[in-house]
PDB file of C-alpha atoms in Angstrom:
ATOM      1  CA  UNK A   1      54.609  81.722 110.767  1.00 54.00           C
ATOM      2  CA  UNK A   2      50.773  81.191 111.176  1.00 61.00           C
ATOM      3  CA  UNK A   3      49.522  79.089 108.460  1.00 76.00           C
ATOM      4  CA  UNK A   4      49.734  81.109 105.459  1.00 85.00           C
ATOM      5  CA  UNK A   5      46.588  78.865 103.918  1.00 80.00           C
ATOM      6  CA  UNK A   6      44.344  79.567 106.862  1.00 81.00           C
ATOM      7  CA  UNK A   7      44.686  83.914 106.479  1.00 88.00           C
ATOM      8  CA  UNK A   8      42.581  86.194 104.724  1.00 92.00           C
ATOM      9  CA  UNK A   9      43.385  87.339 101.415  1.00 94.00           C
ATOM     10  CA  UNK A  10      44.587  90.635 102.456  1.00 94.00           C
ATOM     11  CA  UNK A  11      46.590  89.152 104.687  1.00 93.00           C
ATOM     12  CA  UNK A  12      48.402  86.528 102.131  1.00 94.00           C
ATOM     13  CA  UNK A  13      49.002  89.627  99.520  1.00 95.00           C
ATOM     14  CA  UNK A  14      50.863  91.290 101.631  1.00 95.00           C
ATOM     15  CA  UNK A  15      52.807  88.284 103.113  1.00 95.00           C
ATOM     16  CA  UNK A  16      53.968  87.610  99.791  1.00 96.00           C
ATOM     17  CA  UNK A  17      54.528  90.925  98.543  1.00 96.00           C
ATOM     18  CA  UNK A  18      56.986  91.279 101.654  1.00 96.00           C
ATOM     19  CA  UNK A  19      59.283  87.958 100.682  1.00 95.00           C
ATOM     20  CA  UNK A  20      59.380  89.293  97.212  1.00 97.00           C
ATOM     21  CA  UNK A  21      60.660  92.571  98.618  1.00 96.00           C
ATOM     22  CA  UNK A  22      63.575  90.470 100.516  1.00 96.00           C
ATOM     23  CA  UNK A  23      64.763  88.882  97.642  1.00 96.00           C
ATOM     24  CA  UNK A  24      64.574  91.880  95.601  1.00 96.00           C
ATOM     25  CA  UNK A  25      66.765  93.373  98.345  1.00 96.00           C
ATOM     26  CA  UNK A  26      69.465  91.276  97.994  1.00 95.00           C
ATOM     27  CA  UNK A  27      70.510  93.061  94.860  1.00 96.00           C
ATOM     28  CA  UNK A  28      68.858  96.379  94.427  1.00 95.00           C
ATOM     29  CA  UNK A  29      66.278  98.445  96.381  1.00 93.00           C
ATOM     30  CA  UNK A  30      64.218  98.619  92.853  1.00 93.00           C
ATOM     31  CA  UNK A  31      63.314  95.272  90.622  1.00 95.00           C
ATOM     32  CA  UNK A  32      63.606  97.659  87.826  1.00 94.00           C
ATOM     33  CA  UNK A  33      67.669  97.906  88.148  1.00 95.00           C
ATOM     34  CA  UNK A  34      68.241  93.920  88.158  1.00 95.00           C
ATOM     35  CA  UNK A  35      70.010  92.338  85.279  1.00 95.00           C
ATOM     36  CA  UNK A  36      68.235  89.388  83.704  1.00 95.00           C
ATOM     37  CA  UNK A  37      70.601  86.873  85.506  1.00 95.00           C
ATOM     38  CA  UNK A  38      69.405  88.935  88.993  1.00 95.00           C
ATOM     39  CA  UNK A  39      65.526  88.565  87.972  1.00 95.00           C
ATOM     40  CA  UNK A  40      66.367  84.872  87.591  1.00 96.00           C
ATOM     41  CA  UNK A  41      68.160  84.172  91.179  1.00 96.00           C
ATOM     42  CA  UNK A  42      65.123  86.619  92.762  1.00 96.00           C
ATOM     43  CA  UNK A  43      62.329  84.613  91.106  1.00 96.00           C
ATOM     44  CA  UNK A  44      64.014  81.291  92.324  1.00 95.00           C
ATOM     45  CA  UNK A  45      64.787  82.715  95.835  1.00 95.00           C
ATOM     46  CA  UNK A  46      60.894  83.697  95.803  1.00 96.00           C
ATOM     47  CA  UNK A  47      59.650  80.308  94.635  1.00 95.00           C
ATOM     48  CA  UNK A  48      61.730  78.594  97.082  1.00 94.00           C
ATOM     49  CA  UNK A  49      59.852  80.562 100.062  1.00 94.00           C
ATOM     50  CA  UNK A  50      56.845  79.546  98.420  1.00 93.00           C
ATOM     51  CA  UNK A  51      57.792  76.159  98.598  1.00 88.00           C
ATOM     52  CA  UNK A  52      59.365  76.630 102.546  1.00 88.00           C
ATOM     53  CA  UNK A  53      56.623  77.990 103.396  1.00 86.00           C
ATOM     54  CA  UNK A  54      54.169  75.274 101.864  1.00 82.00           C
ATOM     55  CA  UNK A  55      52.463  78.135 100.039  1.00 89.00           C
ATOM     56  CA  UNK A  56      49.200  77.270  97.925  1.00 86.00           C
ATOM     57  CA  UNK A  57      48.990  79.201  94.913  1.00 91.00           C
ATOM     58  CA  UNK A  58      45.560  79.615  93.738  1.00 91.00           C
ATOM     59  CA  UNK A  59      44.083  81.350  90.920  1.00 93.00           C
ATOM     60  CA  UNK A  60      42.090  83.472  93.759  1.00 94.00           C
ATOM     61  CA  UNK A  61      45.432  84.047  94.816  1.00 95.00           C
ATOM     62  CA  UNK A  62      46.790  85.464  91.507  1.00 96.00           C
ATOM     63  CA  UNK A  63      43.975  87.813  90.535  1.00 96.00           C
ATOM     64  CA  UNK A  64      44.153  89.022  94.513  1.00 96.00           C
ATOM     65  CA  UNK A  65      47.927  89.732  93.335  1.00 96.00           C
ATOM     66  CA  UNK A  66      47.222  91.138  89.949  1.00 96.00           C
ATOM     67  CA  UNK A  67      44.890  94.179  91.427  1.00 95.00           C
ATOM     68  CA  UNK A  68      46.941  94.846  94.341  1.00 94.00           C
ATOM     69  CA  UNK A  69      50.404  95.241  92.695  1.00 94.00           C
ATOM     70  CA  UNK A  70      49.798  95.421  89.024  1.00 90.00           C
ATOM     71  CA  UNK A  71      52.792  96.717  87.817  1.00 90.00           C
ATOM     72  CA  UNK A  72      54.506  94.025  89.719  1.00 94.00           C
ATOM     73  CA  UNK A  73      56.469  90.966  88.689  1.00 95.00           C
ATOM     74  CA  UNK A  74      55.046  88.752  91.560  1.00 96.00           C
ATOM     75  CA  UNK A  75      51.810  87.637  89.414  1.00 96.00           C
ATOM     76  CA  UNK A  76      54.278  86.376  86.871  1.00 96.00           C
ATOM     77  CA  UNK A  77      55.955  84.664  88.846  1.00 96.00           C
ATOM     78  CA  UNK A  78      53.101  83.087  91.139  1.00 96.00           C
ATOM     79  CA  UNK A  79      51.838  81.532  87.526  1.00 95.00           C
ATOM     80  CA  UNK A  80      54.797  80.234  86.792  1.00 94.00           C
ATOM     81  CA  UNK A  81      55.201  78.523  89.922  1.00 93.00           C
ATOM     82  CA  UNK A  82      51.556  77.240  89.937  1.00 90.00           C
ATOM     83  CA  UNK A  83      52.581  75.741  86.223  1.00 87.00           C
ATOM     84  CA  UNK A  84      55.954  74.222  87.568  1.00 86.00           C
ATOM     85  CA  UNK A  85      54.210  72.394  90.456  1.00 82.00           C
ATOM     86  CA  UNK A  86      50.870  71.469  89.500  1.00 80.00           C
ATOM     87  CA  UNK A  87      50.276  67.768  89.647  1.00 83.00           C
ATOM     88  CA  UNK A  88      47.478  65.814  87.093  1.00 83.00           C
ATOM     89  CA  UNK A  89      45.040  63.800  89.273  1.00 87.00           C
ATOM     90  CA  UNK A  90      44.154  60.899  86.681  1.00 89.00           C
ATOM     91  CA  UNK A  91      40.334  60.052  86.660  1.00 90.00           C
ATOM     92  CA  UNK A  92      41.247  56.633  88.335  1.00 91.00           C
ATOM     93  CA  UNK A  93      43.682  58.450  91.451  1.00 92.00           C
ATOM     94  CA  UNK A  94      40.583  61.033  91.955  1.00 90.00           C
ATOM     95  CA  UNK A  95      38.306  57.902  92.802  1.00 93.00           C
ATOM     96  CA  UNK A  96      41.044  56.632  94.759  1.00 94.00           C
ATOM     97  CA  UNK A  97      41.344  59.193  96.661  1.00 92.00           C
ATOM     98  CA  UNK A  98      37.442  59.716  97.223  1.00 93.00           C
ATOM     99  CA  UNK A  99      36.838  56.366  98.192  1.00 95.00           C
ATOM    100  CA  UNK A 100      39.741  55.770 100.942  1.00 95.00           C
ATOM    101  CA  UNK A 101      38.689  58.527 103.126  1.00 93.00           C
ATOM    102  CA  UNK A 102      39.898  59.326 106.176  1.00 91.00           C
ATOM    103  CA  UNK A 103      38.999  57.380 109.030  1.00 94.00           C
ATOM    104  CA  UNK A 104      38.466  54.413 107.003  1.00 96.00           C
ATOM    105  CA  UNK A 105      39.671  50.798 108.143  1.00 97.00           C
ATOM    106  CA  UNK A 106      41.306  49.017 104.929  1.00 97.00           C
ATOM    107  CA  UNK A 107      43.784  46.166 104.530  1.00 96.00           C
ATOM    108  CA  UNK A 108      46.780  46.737 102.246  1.00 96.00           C
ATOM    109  CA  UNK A 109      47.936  44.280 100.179  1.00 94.00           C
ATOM    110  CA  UNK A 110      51.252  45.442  98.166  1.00 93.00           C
ATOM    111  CA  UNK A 111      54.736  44.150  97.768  1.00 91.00           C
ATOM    112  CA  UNK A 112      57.591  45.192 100.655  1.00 90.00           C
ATOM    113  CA  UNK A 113      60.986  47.068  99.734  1.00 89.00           C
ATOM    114  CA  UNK A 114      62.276  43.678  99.656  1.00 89.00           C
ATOM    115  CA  UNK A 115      59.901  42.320  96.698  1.00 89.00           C
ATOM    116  CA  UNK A 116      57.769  40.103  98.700  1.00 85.00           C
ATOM    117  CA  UNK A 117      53.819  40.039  99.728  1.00 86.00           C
ATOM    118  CA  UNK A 118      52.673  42.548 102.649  1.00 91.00           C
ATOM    119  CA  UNK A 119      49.528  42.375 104.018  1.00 93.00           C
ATOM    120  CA  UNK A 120      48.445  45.598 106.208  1.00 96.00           C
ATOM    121  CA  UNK A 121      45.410  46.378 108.421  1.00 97.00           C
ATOM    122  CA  UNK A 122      45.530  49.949 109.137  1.00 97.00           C
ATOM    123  CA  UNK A 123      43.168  53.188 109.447  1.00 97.00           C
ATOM    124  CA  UNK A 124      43.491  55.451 106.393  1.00 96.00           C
ATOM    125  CA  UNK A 125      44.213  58.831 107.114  1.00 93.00           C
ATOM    126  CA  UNK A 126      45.412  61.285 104.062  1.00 89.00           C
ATOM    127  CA  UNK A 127      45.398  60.433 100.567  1.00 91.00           C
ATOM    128  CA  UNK A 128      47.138  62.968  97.592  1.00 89.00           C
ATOM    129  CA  UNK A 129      48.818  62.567  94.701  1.00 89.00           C
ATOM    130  CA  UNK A 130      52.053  64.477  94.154  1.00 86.00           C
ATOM    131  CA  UNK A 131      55.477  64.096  92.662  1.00 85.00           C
ATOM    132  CA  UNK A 132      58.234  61.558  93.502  1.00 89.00           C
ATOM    133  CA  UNK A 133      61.580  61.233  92.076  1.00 87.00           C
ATOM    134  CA  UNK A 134      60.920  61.284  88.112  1.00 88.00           C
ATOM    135  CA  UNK A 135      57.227  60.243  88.661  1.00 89.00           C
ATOM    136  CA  UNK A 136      54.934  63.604  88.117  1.00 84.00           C
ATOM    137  CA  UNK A 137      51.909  61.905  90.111  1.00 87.00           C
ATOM    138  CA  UNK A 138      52.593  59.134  92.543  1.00 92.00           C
ATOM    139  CA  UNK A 139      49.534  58.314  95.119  1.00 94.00           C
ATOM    140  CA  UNK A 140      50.563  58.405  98.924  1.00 94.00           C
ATOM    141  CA  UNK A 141      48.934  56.815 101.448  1.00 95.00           C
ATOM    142  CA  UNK A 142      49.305  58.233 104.724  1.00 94.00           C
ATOM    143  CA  UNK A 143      47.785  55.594 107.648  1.00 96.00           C
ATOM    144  CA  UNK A 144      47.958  54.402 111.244  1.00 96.00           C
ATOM    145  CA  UNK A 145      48.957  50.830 110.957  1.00 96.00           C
ATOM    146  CA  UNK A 146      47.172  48.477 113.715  1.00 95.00           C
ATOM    147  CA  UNK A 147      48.738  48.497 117.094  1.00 92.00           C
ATOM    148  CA  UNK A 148      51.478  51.192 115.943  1.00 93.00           C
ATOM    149  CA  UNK A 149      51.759  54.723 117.718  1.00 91.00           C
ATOM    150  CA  UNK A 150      52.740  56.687 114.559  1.00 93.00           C
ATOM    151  CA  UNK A 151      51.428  57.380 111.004  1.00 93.00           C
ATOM    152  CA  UNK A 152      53.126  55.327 107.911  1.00 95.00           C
ATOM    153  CA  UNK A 153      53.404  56.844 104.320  1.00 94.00           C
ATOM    154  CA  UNK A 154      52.868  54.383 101.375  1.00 95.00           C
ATOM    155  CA  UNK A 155      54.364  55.646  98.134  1.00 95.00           C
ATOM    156  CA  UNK A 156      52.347  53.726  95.685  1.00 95.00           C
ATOM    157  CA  UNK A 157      54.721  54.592  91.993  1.00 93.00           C
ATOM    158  CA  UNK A 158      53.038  53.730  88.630  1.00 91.00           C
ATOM    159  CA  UNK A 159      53.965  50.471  88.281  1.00 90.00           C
ATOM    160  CA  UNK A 160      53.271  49.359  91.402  1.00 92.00           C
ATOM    161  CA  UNK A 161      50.221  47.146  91.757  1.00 92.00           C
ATOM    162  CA  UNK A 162      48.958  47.574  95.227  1.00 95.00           C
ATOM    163  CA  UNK A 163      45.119  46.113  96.428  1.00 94.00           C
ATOM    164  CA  UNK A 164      43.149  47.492  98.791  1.00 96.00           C
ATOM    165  CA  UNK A 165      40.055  46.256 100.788  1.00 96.00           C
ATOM    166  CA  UNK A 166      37.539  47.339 102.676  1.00 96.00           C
ATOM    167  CA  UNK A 167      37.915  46.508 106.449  1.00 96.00           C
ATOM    168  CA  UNK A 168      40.692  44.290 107.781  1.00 96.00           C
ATOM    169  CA  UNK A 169      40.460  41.213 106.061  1.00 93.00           C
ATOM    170  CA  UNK A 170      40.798  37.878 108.306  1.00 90.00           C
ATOM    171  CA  UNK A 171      43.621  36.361 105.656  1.00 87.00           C
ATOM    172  CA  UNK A 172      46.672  34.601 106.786  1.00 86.00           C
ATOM    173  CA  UNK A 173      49.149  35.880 103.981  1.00 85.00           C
ATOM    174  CA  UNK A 174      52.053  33.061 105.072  1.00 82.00           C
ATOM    175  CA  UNK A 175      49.248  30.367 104.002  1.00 80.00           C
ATOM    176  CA  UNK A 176      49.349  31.537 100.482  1.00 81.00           C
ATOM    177  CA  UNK A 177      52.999  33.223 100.217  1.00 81.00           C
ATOM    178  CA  UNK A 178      55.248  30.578 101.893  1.00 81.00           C
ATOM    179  CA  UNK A 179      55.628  26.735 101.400  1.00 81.00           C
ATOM    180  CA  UNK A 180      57.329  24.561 104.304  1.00 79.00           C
ATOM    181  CA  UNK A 181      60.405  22.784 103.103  1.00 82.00           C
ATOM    182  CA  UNK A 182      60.559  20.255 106.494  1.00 80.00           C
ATOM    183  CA  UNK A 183      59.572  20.608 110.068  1.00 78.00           C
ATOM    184  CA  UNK A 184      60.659  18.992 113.097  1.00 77.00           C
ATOM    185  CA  UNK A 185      59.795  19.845 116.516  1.00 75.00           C
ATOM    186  CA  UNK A 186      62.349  22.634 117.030  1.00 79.00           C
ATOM    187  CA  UNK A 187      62.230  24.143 113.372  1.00 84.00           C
ATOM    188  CA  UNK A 188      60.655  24.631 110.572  1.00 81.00           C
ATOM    189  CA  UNK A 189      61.784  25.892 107.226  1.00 80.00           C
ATOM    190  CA  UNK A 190      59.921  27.681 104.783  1.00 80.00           C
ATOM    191  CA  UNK A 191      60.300  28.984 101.182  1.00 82.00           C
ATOM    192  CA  UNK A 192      58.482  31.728  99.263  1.00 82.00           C
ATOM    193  CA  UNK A 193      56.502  30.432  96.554  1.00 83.00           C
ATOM    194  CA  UNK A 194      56.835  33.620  94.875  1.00 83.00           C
ATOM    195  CA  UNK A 195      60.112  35.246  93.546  1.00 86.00           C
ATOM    196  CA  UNK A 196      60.892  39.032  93.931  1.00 87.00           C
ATOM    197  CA  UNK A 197      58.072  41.449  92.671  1.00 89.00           C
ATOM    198  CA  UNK A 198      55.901  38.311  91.340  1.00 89.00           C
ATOM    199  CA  UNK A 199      53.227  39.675  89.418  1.00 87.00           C
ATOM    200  CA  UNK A 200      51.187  36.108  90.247  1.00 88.00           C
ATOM    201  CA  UNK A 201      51.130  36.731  93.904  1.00 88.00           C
ATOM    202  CA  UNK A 202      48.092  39.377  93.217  1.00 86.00           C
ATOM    203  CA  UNK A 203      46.760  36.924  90.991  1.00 87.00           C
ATOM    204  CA  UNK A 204      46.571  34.416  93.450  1.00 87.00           C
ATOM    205  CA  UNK A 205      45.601  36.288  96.060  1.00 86.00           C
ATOM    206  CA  UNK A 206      42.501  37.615  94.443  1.00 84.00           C
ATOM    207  CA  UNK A 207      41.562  34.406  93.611  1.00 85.00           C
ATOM    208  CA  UNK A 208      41.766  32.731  97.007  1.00 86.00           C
ATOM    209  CA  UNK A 209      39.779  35.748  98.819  1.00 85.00           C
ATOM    210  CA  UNK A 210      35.696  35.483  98.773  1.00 81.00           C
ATOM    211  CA  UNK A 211      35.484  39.822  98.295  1.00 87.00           C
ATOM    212  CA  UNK A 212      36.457  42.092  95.649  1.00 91.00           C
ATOM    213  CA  UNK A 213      38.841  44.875  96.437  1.00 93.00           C
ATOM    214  CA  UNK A 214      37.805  48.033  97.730  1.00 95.00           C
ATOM    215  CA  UNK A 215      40.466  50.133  94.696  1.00 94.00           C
ATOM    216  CA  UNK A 216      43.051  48.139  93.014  1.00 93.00           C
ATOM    217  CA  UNK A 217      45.951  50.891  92.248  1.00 93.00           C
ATOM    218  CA  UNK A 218      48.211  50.497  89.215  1.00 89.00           C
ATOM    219  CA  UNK A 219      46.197  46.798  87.885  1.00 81.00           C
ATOM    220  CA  UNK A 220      47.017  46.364  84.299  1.00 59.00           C
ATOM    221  CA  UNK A 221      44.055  47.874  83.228  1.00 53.00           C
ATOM    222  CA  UNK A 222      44.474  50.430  86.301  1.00 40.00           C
ATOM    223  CA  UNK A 223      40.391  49.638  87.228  1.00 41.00           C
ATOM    224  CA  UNK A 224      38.819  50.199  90.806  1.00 44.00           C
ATOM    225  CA  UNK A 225      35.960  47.898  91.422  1.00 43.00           C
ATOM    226  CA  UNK A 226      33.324  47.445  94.266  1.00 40.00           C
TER     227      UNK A 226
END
């Protein structure tokens, strides 16, 4: 399909008015004939092309609805689905997502799957929040980490603190993360000085760098500072 988002409005009414009319058809020629539990399973078919289709509904959308089909269900419906998936930008996420815009060089300082401390350089390029698992507005980061070919996603959840700076940051994160248990001259052991998930390793780390972070995500006061 071409991108539904892109059309005119003429165009998008009468897109939608035709999947309604497939799902309708499923059960009855007429919406009117349906039983209740047959309204339900069309409304969900419908919202589930919506969401196939990576449909925006927009309140332009719904009025454009409203005066071509007014005696139709499919306004209804488009609210409801607008209520069901609409995700709250906090103030703090909106300047987030205004400050790391795309093109931007930034180095990401987080914790990896594993629990341990991650330093990034990469190029932002997309920044939204949306929902994830039980979370009903975690922040993703989509970027182009240095030297790699494809785009990485970072799914930054509400209790994760993750930094970021401004530019990649000349910081060797072994230096402050890792502590060398003996060396000899075929091996060397080291130990983290940080267990799983430490909260101390952001600590630390802000105290041994000579810049403030560009946005610090999820901090316990959740501030962004300059």
């Amino acid at each position: 399909m071409t991108n539904f988002n892109q059309m005119n409005m003429d165009y998008k009414v009468d897109y939608l008015s035709e999947l309604l009319a497939e799902q309708i058809r499923k059960f009855d020629d007429r919406y009117s004939n349906l039983s209740d539990a047959e309204k339900g399973s069309v409304k969900l078919g419908f919202h589930l092309d919506l969401a196939d289709n990576n449909i925006a509904v927009t309140d332009e959308l719904i009025e454009a609805v409203k005066i071509e089909f007014s005696n139709s269900p499919m306004a209804d419906m488009l609210i409801d689905y607008k209520q069901l998936n609409t995700v709250e930008i906090t103030e703090t996420q909106q300047e987030t997502i205004n400050k790391l815009e795309e093109g931007r060089k930034v180095s990401i300082v987080k914790f990896s799957d594993f629990g341990f401390p991650q330093l990034i350089h990469t190029v932002v390029q997309f920044v939204k929040v949306d929902r994830y698992a039980q979370y009903d507005n975690a922040l993703y980061i989509t970027h182009k980490p240095k030297r790699k070919r494809s785009n990485w996603v970072e799914i930054i959840l509400p209790y994760q603190e993750v930094a970021v700076y401004d530019g990649w940051i000349d910081f060797d994160i072994d230096a402050i993360s890792q502590t060398t248990i003996t060396s000899s001259l075929h091996v060397t052991v080291k130990q983290s000085r940080y267990s799983s998930f430490d909260p101390q390793f952001m600590v630390d780390i802000r105290s041994k760098l000579n810049q403030n972070p560009l946005v610090t995500i999820n901090s316990k006061k959740e501030t962004i500072t300059c």
